[in-house]
Short mmCIF file of C-alpha atoms in Angstrom, two decimals:
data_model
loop_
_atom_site.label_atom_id
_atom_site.label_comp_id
_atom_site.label_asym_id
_atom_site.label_seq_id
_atom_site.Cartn_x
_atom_site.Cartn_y
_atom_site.Cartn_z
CA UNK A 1 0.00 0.00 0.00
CA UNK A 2 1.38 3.17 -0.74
CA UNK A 3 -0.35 6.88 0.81
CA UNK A 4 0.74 10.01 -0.99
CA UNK A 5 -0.22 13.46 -1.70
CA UNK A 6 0.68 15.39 -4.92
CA UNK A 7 -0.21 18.56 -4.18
CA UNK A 8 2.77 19.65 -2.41
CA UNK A 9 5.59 22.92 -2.35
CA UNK A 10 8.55 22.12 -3.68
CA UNK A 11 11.89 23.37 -2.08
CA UNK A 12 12.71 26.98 -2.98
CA UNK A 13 16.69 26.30 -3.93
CA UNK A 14 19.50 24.12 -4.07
CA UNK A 15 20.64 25.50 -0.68
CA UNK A 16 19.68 28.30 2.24
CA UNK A 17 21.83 30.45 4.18
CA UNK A 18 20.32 29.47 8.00
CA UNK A 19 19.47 32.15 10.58
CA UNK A 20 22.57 31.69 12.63
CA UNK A 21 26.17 33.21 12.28
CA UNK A 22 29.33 31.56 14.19
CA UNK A 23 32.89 33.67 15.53
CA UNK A 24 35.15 32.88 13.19
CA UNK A 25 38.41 33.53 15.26
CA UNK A 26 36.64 30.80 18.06
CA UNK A 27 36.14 28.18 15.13
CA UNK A 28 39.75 28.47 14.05
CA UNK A 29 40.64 28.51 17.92
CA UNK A 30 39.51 25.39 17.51
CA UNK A 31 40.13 24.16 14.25
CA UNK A 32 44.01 24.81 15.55
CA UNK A 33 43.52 22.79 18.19
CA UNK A 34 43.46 19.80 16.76
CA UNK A 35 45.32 20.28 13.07
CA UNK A 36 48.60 18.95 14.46
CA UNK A 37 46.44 15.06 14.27
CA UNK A 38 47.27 13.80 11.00
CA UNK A 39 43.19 13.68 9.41
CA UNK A 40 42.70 10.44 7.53
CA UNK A 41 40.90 10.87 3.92
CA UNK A 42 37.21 10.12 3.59
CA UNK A 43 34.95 7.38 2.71
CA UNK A 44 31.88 6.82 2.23
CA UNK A 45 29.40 4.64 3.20
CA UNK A 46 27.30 2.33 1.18
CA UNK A 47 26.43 -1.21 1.67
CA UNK A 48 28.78 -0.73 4.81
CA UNK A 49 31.77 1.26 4.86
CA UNK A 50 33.47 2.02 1.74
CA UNK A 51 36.77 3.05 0.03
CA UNK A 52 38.70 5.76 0.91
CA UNK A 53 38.40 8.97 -1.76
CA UNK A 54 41.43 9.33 -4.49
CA UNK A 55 41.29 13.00 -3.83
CA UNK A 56 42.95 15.25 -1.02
CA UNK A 57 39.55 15.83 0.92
CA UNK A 58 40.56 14.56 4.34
CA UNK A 59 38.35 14.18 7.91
CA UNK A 60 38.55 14.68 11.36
CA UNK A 61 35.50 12.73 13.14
CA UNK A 62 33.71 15.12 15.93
CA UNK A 63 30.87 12.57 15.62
CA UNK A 64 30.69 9.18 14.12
CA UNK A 65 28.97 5.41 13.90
CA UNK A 66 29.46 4.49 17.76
CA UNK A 67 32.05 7.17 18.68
CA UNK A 68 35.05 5.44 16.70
CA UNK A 69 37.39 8.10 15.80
CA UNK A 70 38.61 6.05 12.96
CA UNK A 71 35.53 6.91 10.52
CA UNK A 72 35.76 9.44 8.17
CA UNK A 73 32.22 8.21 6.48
CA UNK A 74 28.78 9.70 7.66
CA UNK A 75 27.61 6.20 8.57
CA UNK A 76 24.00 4.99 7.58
CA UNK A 77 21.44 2.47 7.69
CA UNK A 78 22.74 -0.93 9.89
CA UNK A 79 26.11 0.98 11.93
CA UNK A 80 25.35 2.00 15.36
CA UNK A 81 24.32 5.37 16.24
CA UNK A 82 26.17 8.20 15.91
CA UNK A 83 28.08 9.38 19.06
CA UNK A 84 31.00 11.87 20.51
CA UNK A 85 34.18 11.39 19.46
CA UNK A 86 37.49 11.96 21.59
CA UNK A 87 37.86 15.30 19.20
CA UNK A 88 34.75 16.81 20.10
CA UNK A 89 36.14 17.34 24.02
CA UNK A 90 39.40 19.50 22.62
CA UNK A 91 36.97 22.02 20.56
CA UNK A 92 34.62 23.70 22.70
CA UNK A 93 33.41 26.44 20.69
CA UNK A 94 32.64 23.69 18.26
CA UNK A 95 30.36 21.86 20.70
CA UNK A 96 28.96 25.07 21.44
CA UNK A 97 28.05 25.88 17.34
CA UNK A 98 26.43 22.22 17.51
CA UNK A 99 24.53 22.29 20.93
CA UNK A 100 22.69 25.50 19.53
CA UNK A 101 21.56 23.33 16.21
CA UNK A 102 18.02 22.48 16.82
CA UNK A 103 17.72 18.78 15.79
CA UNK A 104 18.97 15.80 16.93
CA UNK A 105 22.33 15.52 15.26
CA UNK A 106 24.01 12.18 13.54
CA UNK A 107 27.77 12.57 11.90
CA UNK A 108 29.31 15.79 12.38
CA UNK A 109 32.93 15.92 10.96
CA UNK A 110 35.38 18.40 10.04
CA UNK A 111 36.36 18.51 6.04
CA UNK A 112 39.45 19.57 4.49
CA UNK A 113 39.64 19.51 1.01
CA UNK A 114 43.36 19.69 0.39
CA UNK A 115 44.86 22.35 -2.47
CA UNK A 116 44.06 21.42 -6.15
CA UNK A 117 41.50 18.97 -4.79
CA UNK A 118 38.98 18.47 -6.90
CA UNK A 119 36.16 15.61 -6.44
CA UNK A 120 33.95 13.92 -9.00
CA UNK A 121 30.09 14.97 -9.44
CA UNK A 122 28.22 13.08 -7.25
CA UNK A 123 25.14 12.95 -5.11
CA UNK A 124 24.57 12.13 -1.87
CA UNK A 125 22.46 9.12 -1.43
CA UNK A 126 19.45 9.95 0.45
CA UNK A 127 20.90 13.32 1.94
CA UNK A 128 17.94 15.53 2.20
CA UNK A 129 14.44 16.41 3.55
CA UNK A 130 12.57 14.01 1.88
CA UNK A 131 14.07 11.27 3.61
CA UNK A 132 14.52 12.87 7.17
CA UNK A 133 18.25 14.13 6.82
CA UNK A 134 19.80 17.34 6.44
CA UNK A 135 23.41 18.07 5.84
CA UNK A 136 24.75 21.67 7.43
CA UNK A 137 27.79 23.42 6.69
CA UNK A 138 29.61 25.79 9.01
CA UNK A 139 32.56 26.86 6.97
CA UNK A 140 35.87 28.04 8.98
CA UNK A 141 38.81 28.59 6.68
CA UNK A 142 38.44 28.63 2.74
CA UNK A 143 39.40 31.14 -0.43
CA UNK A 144 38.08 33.10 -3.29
CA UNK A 145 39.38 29.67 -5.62
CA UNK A 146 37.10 27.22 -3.54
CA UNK A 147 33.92 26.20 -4.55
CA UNK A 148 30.96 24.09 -4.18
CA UNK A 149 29.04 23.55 -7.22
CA UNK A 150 25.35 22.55 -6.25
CA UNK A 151 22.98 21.36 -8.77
CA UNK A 152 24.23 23.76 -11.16
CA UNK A 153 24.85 26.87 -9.12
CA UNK A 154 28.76 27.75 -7.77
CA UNK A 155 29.12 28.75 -3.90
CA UNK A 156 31.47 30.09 -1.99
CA UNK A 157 30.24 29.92 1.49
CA UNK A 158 32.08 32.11 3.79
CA UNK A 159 33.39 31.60 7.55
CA UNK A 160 31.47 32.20 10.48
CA UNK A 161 28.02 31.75 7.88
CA UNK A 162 25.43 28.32 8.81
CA UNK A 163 24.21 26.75 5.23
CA UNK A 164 22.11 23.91 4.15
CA UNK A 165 22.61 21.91 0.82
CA UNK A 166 20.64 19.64 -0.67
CA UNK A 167 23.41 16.75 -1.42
CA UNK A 168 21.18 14.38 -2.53
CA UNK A 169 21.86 16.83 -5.75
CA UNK A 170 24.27 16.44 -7.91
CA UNK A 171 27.31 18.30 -6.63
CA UNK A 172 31.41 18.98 -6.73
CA UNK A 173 33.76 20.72 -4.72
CA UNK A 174 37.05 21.93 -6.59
CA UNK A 175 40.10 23.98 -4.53
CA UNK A 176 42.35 25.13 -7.20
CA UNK A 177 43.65 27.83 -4.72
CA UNK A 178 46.98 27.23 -2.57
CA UNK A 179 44.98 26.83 0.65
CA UNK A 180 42.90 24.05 2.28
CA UNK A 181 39.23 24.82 2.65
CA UNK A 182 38.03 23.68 5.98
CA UNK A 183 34.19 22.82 6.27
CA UNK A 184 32.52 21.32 10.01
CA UNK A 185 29.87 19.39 8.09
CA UNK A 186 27.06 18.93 10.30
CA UNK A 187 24.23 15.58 9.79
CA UNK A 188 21.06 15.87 11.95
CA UNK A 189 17.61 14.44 11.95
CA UNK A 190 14.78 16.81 10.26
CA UNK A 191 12.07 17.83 12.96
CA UNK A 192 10.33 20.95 13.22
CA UNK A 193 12.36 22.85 15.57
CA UNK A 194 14.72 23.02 12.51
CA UNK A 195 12.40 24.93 10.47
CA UNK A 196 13.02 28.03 12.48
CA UNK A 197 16.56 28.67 11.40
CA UNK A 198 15.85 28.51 7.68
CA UNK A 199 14.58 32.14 5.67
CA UNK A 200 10.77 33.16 5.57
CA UNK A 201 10.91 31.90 1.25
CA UNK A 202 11.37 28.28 3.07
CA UNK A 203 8.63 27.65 5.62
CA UNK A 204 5.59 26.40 2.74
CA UNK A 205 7.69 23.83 1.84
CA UNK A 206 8.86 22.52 5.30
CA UNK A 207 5.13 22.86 6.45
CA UNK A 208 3.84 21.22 3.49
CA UNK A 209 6.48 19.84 1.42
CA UNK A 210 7.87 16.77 0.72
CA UNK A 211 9.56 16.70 3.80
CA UNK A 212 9.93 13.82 6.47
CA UNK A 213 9.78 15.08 10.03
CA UNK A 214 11.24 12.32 12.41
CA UNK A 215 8.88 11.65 15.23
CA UNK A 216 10.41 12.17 19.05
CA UNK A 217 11.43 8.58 20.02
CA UNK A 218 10.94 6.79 23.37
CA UNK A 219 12.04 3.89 25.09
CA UNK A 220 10.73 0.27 24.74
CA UNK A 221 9.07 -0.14 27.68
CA UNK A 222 7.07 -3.16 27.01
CA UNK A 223 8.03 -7.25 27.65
CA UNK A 224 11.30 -7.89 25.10
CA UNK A 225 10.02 -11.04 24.69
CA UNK A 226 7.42 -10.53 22.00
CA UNK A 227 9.57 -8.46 20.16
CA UNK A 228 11.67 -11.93 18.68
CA UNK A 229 9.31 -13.49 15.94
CA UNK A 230 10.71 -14.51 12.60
CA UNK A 231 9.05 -13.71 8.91
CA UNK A 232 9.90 -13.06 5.52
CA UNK A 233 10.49 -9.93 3.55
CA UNK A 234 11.22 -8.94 0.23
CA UNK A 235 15.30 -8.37 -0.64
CA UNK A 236 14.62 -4.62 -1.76
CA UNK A 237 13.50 -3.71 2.07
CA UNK A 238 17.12 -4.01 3.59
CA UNK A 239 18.56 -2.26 0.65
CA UNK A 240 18.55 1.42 2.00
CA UNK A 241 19.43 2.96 -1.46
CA UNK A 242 16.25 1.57 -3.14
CA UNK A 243 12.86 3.82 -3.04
CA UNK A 244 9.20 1.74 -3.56
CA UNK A 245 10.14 -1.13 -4.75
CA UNK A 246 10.01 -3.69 -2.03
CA UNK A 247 6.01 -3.59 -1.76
CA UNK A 248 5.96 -5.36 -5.34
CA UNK A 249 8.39 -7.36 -5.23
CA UNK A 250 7.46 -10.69 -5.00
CA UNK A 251 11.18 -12.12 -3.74
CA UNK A 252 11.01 -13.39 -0.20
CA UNK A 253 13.99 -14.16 1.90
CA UNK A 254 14.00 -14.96 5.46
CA UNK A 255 14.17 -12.61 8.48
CA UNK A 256 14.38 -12.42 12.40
CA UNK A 257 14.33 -10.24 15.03
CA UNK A 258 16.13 -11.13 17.71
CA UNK A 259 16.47 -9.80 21.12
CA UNK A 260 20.34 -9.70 23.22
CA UNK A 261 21.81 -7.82 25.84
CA UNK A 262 23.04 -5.33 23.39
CA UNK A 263 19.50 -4.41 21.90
CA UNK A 264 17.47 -5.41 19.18
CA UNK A 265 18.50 -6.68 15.55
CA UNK A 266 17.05 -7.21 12.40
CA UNK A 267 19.16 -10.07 10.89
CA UNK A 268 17.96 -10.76 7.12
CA UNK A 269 19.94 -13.95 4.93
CA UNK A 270 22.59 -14.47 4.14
CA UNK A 271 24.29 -11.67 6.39
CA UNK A 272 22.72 -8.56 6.56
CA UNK A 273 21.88 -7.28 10.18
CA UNK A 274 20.79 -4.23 11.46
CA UNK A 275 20.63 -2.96 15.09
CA UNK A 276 17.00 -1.20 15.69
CA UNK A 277 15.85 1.81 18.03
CA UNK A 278 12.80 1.88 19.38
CA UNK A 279 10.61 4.80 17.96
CA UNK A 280 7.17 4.29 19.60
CA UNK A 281 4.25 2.20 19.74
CA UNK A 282 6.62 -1.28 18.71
CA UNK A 283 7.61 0.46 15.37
CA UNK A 284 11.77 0.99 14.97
CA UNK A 285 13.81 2.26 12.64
CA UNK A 286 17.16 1.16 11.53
CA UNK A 287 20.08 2.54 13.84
CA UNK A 288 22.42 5.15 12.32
CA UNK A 289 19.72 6.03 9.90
CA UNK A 290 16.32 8.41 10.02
CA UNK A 291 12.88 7.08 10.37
CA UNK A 292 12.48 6.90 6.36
CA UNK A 293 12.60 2.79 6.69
CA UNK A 294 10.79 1.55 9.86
CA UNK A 295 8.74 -2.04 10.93
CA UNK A 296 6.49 -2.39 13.26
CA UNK A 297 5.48 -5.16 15.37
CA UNK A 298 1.61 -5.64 15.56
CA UNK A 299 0.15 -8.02 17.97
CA UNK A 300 -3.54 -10.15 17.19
CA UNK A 301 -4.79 -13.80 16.78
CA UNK A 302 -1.99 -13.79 13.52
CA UNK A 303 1.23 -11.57 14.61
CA UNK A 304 2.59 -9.58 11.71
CA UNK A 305 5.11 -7.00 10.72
CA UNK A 306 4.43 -3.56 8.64
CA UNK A 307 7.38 -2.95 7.07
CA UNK A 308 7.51 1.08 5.93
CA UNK A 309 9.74 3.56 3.69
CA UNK A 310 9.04 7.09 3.73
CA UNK A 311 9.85 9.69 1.18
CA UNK A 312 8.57 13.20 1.90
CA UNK A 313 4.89 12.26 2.69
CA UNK A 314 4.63 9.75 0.64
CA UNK A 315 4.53 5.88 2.82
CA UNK A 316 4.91 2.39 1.41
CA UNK A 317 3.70 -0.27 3.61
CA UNK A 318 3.88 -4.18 3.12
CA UNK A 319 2.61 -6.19 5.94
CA UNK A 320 3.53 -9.71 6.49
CA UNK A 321 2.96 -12.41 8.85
CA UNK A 322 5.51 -13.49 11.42
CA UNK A 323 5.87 -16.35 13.87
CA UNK A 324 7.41 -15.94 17.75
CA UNK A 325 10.29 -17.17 18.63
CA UNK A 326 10.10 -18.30 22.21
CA UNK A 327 13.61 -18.41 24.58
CA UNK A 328 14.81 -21.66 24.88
#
């Protein structure tokens, strides 16, 4: 079953200059705080982590999958949740810039993009509104000769300024200047606190765009126990880069969730497996992801699963039986 509505505001631009500004000699306070760490080049993440970049764009983790230090990728769909890194204690003014962003954030990381750097055109995978994710920029040091080129249209963000991009564009950033350009790029969760920073031109479409606002989650606070049942779903559902297909396809392959100290897990054959956090009302989502793909549990005579994806206001639901698994 899929629920949409077509009548819908689309976004205004390619990117918005946010209703916040940031003191640039504090951000490179703190950006020289911690350039004496050798950064370790990016990579991204896809069906799990990927391969570093060929390019001289390199990363400093204030945030990352679990805390680990080691990640230069944003994370996604199946790693843990994002958390503080060791970095984020030796840059104050930093926390400061990100404790003032209203929305819960995910991967925050500091990007250098090295002196006649210059990456391919790309998009980032599910990297915008419509799928509960926005990307921020708070630019520290950069040049005249570096640029972001956003669906078309060349920036040159300056420091101290708060921007949003939509990545899930097609995009490049080129430095043919003698200088690194230093970006803290900043993931977070859409909700509608964020809507206040963005200009007056923006507010339609976040009230009635296509634009996913996570729900506030809680705690499960309900027996574990029924949460382990076992079912079948169709391969397209644990792919996070697909969008509608899973409802009709008519592949099966078997699933489980399963219940350990550690939390709850989606395991799907062969060897996929993703931890899940508890939204409300028995439905999760997938950890280190937003609420665009969810299941949730629902009890009766037959227990079944409705599994979701969400793009903008648009929702695709499949609902299929399940069995319990009882503790041995």
């Amino acid at each position: 079953m899929t629920v949409t509505d077509n009548a819908a505001p689309t976004m205004p631009a390619e990117a918005a200059r946010l209703a916040a500004g940031f003191d640039t000699a504090r951000l490179l306070a703190d950006l020289d705080a911690v350039r004496t760490h050798q950064w370790k080049l990016q990579r991204y993440f896809g069906d799990g982590v990927g391969a570093q970049t060929e390019v001289d764009w390199r990363i400093l983790p204030l945030r990352s999958p679990g805390g680990d230090s080691s990640r230069t990728d944003p994370g996604g769909p199946g790693s843990a949740d994002c958390a503080d890194t060791e970095w984020l204690a030796r840059t104050p003014y930093l926390r400061q810039v990100l404790a003032s962003v209203p929305a819960p954030l995910r991967a925050v990381r500091l990007m250098a993009l090295g002196p006649g750097a210059v990456s391919d055109v790309h998009n980032d995978t599910k990297y915008g509104p419509a799928w509960g994710v926005a990307r921020l920029h708070v630019p520290i040091t950069t040049h005249h000769d570096a640029t972001l080129v956003l669906d078309g249209v060349t920036h040159r963000w300056q420091p101290g300024e708060f921007w949003f991009g939509d990545f899930s564009r097609m995009h490049k950033v080129e430095n043919t200047g003698a200088q690194s350009r230093v970006h803290m790029v900043v993931d977070c969760l859409v909700v509608p606190e964020l809507a206040k920073v963005f200009p007056a031109e923006w507010q339609d479409y976040l009230a009635h765009g296509e634009v996913l606002f996570n729900r506030p989650e809680t705690p499960f606070t309900g027996d574990p126990g029924r949460l382990a049942r076992r079912f079948e779903v169709p391969p397209p559902f644990a792919d996070w880069e697909e969008d509608g297909l899973f409802p009709d396809t008519p592949e099966r392959v078997p699933a489980e969730i399963t219940v350990t100290p550690d939390g709850v897990e989606l395991r799907v054959a062969p060897d996929q497996s993703f931890p899940l956090v508890h939204v409300d009302d028995a439905e999760f989502r997938f950890a280190g992801w937003s609420q665009e793909r969810t299941l949730q549990l629902l009890d009766g005579p037959r227990p079944r699963v409705a599994l979701r994806t969400r793009t903008g206001r648009t929702v695709r639901e499949l609902i299929v039986n399940s069995d319990p698994v009882h503790a041995s």
